[in-house]
Coordinates of C-alpha atoms in Angstrom, one line a residue:
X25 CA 27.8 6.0 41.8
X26 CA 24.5 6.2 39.5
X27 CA 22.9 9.4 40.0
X28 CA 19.7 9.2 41.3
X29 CA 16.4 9.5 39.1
X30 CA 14.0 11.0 41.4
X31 CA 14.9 14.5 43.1
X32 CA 13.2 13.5 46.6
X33 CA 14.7 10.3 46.8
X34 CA 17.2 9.3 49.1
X35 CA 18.0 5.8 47.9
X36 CA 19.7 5.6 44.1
X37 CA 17.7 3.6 42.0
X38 CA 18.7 0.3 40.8
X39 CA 21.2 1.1 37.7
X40 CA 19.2 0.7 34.4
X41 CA 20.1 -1.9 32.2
X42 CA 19.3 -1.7 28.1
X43 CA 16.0 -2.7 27.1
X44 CA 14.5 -2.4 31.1
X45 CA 11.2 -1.5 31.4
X46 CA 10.8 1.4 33.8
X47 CA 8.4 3.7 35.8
X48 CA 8.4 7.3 34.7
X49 CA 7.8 10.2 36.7
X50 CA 6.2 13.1 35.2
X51 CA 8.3 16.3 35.6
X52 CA 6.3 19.4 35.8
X53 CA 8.4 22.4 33.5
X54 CA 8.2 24.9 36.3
X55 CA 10.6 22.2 38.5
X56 CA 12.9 22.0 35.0
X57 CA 15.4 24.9 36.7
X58 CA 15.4 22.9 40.4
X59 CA 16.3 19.9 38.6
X60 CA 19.3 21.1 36.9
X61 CA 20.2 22.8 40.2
X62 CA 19.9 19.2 42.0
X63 CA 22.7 16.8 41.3
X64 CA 20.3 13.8 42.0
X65 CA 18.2 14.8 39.5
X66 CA 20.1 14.8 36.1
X67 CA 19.0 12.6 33.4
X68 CA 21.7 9.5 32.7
X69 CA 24.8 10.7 31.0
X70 CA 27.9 9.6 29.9
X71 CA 29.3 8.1 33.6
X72 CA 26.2 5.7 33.7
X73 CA 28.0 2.3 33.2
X74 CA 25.4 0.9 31.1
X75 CA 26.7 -1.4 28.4
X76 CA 25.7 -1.4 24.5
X77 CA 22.6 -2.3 23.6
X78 CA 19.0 -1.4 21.6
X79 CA 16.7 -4.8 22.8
X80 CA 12.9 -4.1 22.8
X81 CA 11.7 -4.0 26.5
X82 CA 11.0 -7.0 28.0
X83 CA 11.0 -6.7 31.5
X84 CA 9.3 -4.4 34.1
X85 CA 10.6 -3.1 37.3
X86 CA 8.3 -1.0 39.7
X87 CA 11.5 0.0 42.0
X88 CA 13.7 1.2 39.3
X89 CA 12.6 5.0 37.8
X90 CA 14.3 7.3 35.1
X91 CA 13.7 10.9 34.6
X92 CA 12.3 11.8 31.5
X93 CA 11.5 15.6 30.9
X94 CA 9.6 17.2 28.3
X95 CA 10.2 17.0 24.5
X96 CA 10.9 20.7 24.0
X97 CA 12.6 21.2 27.2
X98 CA 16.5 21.4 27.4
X99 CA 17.0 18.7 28.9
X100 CA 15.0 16.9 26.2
X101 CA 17.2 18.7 23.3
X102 CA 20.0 17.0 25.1
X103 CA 18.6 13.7 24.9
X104 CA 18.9 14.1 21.0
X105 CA 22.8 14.9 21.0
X106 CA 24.5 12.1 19.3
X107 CA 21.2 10.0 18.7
X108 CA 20.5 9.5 15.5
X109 CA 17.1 7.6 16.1
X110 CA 16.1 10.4 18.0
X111 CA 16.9 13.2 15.8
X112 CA 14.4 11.2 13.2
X113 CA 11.8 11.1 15.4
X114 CA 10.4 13.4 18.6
X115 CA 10.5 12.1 22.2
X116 CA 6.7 10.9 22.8
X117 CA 4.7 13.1 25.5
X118 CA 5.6 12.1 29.1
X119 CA 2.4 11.5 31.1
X120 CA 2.0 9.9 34.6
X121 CA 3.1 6.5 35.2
X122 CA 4.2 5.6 31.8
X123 CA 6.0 3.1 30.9
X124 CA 9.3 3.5 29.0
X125 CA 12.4 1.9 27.9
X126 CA 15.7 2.8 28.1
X127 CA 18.8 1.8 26.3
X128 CA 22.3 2.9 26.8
X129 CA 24.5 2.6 22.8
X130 CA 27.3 5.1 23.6
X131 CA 29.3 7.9 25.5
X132 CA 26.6 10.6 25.2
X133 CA 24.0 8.0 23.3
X134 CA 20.6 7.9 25.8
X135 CA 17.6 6.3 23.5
X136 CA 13.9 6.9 25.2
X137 CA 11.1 5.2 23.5
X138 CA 7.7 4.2 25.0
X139 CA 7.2 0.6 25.5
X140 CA 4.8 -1.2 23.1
X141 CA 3.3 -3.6 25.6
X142 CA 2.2 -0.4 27.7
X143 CA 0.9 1.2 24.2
X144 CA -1.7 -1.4 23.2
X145 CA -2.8 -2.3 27.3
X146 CA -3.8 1.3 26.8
X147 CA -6.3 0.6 24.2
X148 CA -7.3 -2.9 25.9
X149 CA -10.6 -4.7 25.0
X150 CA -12.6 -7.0 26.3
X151 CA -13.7 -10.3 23.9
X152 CA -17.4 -8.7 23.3
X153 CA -16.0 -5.4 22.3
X154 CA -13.4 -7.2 20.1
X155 CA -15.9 -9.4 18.4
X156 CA -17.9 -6.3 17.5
X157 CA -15.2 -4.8 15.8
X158 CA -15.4 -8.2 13.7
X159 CA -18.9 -7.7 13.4
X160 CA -18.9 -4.1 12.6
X161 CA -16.7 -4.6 9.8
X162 CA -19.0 -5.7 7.3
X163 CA -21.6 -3.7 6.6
X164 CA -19.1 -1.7 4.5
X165 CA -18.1 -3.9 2.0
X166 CA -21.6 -5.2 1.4
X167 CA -22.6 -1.4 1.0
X168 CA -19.9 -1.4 -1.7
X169 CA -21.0 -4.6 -3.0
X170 CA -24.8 -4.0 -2.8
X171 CA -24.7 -1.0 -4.8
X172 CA -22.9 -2.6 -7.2
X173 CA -25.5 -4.8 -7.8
X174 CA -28.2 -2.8 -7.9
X175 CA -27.3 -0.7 -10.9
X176 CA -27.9 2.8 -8.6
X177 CA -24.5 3.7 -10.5
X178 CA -26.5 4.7 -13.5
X179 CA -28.6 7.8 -12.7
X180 CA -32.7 7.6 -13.7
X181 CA -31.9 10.8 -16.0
X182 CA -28.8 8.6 -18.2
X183 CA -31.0 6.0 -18.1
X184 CA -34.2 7.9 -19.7
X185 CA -32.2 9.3 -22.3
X186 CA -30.6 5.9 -23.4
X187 CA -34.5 4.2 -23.3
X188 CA -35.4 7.1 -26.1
X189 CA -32.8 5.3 -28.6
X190 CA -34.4 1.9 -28.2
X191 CA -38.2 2.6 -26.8
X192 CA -39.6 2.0 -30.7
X193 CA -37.8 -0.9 -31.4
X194 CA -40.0 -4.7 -31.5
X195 CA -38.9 -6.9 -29.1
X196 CA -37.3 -9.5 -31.3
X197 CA -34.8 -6.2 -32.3
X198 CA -34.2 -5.4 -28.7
X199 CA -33.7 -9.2 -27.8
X200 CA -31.3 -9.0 -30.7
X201 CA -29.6 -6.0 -30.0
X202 CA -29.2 -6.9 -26.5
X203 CA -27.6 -10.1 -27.2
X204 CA -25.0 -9.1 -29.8
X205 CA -23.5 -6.1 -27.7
X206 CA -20.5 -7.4 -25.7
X207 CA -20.7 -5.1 -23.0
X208 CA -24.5 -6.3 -22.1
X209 CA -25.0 -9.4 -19.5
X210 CA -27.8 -11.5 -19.6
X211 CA -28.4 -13.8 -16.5
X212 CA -31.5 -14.6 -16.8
X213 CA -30.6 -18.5 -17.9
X214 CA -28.2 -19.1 -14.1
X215 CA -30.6 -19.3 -11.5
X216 CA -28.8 -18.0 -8.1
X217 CA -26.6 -16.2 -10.2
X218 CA -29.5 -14.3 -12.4
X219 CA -31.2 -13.1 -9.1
X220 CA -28.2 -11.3 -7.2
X221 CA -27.2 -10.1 -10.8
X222 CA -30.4 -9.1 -12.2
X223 CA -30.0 -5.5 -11.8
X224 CA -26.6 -5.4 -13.2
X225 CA -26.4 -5.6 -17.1
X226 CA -23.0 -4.6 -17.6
X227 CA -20.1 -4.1 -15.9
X228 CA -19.5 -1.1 -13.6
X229 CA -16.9 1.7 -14.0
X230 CA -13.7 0.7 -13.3
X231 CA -13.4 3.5 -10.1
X232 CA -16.4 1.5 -8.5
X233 CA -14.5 -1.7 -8.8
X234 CA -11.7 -0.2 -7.5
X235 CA -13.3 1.1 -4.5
X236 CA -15.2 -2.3 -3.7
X237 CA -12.5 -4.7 -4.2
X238 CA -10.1 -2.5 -1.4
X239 CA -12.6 -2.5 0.8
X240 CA -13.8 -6.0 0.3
X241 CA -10.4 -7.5 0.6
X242 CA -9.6 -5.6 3.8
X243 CA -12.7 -7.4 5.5
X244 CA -11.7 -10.8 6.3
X245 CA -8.2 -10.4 7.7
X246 CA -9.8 -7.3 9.9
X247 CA -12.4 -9.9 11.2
X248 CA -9.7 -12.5 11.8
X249 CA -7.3 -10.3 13.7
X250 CA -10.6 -8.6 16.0
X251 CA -12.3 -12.0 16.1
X252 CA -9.7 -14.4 16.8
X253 CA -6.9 -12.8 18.1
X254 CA -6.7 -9.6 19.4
X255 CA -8.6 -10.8 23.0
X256 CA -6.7 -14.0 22.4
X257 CA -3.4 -12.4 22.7
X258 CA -0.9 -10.0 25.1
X259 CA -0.5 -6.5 24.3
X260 CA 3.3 -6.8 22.7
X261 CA 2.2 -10.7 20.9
X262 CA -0.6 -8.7 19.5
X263 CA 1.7 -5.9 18.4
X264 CA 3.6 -8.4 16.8
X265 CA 1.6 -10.9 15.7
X266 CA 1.0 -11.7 12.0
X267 CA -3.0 -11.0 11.7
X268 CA -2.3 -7.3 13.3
X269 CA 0.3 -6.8 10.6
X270 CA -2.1 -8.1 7.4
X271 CA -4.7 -5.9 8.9
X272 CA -3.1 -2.6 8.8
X273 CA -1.0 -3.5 5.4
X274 CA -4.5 -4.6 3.8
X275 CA -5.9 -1.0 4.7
X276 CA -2.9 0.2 2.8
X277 CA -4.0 -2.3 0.1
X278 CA -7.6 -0.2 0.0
X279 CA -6.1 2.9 0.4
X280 CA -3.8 2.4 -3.1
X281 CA -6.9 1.1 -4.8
X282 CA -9.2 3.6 -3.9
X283 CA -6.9 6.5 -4.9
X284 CA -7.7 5.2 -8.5
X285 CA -11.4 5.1 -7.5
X286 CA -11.3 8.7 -6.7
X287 CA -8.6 10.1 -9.4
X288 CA -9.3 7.8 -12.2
X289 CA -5.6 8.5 -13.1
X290 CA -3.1 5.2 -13.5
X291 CA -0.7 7.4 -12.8
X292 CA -1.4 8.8 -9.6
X293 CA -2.4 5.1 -8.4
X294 CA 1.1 3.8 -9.4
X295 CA 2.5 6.3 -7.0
X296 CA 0.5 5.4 -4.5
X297 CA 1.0 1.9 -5.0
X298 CA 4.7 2.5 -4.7
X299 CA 4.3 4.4 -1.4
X300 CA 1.9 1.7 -0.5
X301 CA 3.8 -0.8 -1.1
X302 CA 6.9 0.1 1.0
X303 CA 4.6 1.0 3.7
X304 CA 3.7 -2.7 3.5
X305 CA 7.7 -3.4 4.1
X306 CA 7.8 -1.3 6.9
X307 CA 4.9 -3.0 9.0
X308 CA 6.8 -6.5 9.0
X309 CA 9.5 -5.1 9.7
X310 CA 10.7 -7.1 13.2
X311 CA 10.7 -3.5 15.5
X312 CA 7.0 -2.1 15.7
X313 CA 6.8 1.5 15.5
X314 CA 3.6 2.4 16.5
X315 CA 3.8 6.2 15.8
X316 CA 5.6 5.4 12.2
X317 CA 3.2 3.2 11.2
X318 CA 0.0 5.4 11.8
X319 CA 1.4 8.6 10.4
X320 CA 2.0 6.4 6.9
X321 CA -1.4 4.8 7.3
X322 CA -2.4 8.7 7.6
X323 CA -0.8 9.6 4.5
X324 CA -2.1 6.9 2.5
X325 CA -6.2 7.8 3.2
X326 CA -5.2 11.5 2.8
X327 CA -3.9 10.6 -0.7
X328 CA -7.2 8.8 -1.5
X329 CA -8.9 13.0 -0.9
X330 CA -6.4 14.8 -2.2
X331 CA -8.2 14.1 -5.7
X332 CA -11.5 15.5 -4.7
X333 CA -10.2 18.4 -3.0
X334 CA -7.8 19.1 -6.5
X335 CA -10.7 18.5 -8.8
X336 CA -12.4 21.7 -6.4
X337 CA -15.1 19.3 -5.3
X338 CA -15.5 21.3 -1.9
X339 CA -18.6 19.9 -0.6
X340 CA -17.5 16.6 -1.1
X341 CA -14.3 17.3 0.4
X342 CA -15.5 18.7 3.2
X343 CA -18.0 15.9 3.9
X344 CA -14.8 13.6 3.8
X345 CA -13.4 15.4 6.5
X346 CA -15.8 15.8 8.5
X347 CA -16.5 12.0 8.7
X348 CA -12.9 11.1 8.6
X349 CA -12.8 13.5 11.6
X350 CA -15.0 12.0 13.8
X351 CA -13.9 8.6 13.0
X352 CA -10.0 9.9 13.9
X353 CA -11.3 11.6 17.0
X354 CA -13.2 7.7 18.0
X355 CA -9.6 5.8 16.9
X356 CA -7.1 8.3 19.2
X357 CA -9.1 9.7 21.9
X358 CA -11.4 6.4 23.1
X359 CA -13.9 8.6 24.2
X360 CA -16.4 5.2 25.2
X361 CA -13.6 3.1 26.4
X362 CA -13.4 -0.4 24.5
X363 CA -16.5 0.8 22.4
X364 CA -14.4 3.5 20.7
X365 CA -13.4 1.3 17.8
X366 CA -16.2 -0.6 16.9
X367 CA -17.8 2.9 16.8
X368 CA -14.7 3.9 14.5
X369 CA -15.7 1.4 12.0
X370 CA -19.4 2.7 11.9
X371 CA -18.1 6.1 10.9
X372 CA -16.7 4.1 7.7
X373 CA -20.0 3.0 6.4
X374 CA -20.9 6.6 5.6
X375 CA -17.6 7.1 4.2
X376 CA -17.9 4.0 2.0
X377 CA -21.1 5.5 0.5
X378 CA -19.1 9.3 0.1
X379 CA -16.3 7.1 -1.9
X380 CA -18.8 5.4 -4.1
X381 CA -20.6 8.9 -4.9
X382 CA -17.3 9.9 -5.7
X383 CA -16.4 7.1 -8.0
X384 CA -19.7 7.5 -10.0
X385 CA -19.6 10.9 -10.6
X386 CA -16.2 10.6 -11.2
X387 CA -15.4 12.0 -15.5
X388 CA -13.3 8.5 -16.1
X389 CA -16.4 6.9 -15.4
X390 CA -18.8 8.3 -17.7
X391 CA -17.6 6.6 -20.8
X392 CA -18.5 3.1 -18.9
X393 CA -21.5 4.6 -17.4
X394 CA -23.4 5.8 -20.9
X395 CA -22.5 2.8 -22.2
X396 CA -24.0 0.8 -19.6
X397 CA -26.9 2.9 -19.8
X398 CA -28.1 1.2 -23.2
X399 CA -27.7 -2.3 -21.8
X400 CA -30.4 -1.0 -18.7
X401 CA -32.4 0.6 -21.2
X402 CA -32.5 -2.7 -23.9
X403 CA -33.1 -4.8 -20.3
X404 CA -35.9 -3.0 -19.1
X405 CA -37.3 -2.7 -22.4
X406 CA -37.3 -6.4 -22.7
X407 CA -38.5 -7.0 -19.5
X408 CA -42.0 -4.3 -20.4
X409 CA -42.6 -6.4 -23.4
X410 CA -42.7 -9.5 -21.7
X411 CA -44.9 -8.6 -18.5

């Protein structure tokens, strides 16, 4: 005979098979000493004749409950005897009416792990909310992109000091000047081109382009997977689907880049890279781990800070955390409902403009940024003499 899950039950359950989705009851720590007391309430040990087995769950069945206690209780330290999955990682909080799996691999093997279907309905979205994640997507890259264009990257005071070297020269010199330094762009002569370039008369620092191209090249598979298919598809198809993957690998994608955006170190963005890129393994990897993956998505935006914080850039610092910490609060609390993540994304645009700050003040950029600073002061120079 199964034991049975629930202590005021009368009828057994239906016997568990591996990979069953099933009803939790929450168990209350001050009925932990009646349980152990109750032989109908005992978790399932080594006499429940369930076979091998470690499939993903599939199925749901509303008549069929298991007893999961709390993490740190006993009975919960006994869950991790012989597990090796467990011992790696906790048991997740138990809360009401949660759904879990359970899967049966040995004597005194008992694996517990929330089900990702009931994990993503949880942060369910209607279409509207989904297209404005899309939407609210893209104002950060064309920050990015926007001040790189405008030439804000090289302060009024760098550029007055530069003008003084060239302010006595005739314009034939400065046209001639201008045109034989390589690191000066003229594009006066392309028509489109010369108007969204024409504040931008040589290249910026190599941080800044960092920066811009991680978060540019995150933007269109985010507005793919929000636009297209997260409403489009059911909470485990979305878990697994292809555009949810490329979405959280391509924010590890901006995260390696903009660690050399805000160290200026090749070095330190090699490592990163390296973590970055096994974190990439892991996420098409066929079993989603929900809690696995965010903790490494955490570790690769903390690694983009740790820079600032070691360079003793405290204000900075703390304006990163502060914005990183309502935007973490938006992602894992939902305190709007479906609005929460669209919301999340706003919180980036400030931090965008916090990583671009960084990157321009940033010493590997200063060499770039002096030298930058003559081609804006020969440009503007050119420009007096012919208005």
């Amino acid at each position: 005979m199964i034991p049975c899950a629930i202590p005021t039950s009368d009828d057994c359950a239906a016997t568990p098979i591996p990979g069953q989705t099933l009803l939790v009851e929450r168990v209350e720590s001050d009925d932990l000493q009646a349980m152990e007391k109750d032989s109908r309430a005992v978790l399932w040990r080594a006499e429940t004749s369930m076979s091998d087995g470690d499939e993903d769950a599939t199925e749901s069945s509303e008549d069929a409950s298991v007893l999961v206690v709390q993490a740190n209780s006993p009975q919960g330290e006994a869950l991790r005897l012989g597990n090796d999955e467990l011992s790696k990682e906790p048991l997740v909080p138990v809360k009401d009416h949660v759904t879990y799996s359970v899967a049966k691999k040995g004597k005194d093997d008992i694996t517990v792990r929330v089900d990702v279907e009931k994990y993503m309905s949880s942060r369910e979205m209607t279409p509207l909310q989904e297209r404005w994640n899309a939407l609210t997507m893209i104002p950060q890259p064309l920050l990015c992109v926007c001040y790189l264009l405008s030439g804000n990257w090289v302060s009024g005071a760098i550029l007055a000091e530069a003008t003084k070297a060239y302010q006595n020269l005739s314009q034939e010199a400065l046209t001639e000047a201008f045109e034989n330094d390589p690191a000066c762009f003229d594009w006066s002569h392309l028509p489109v081109v010369g108007w969204l370039f024409r504040h931008m008369y040589a290249m910026p620092p190599l941080p800044l382009l960092f920066i811009t191209a991680g978060c540019v090249s995150q933007l269109p598979f985010s507005f793919l997977y929000h636009w297209k298919y997260a409403h489009a598809l059911t909470p485990s198809q979305r878990t697994d689907h292809w555009s949810r993957r490329m979405d959280q690998s391509m924010i590890h994608v901006s995260s390696a880049l903009s660690c050399y955006g805000t160290s200026g170190y090749w070095d330190y963005f090699l490592v990163n890279c390296i973590y970055n890129a096994d974190s990439i393994y892991r996420q098409f990897q066929p079993k989603v781990i929900p809690r696995r993956n965010q903790g490494r998505l955490g570790v690769a935006i903390a690694a983009w800070a740790i820079p600032v914080l070691r360079r003793g850039e405290w204000d900075m610092f703390m304006q990163l955390v502060v914005t990183l910490g309502i935007g973490f609060f938006l992602f894992l609390r939902y305190p709007i409902g479906g609005w929460s993540h669209a919301a999340f994304h706003l919180t980036l645009i400030p931090l965008m403009a916090l990583l671009m700050k960084i990157g321009t003040d940033l010493p590997a950029s200063q060499g770039t940024i002096q030298g930058a600073a003559q081609c804006f002061a020969m440009a503007d120079l050119r420009h007096a003499y012919s208005t």
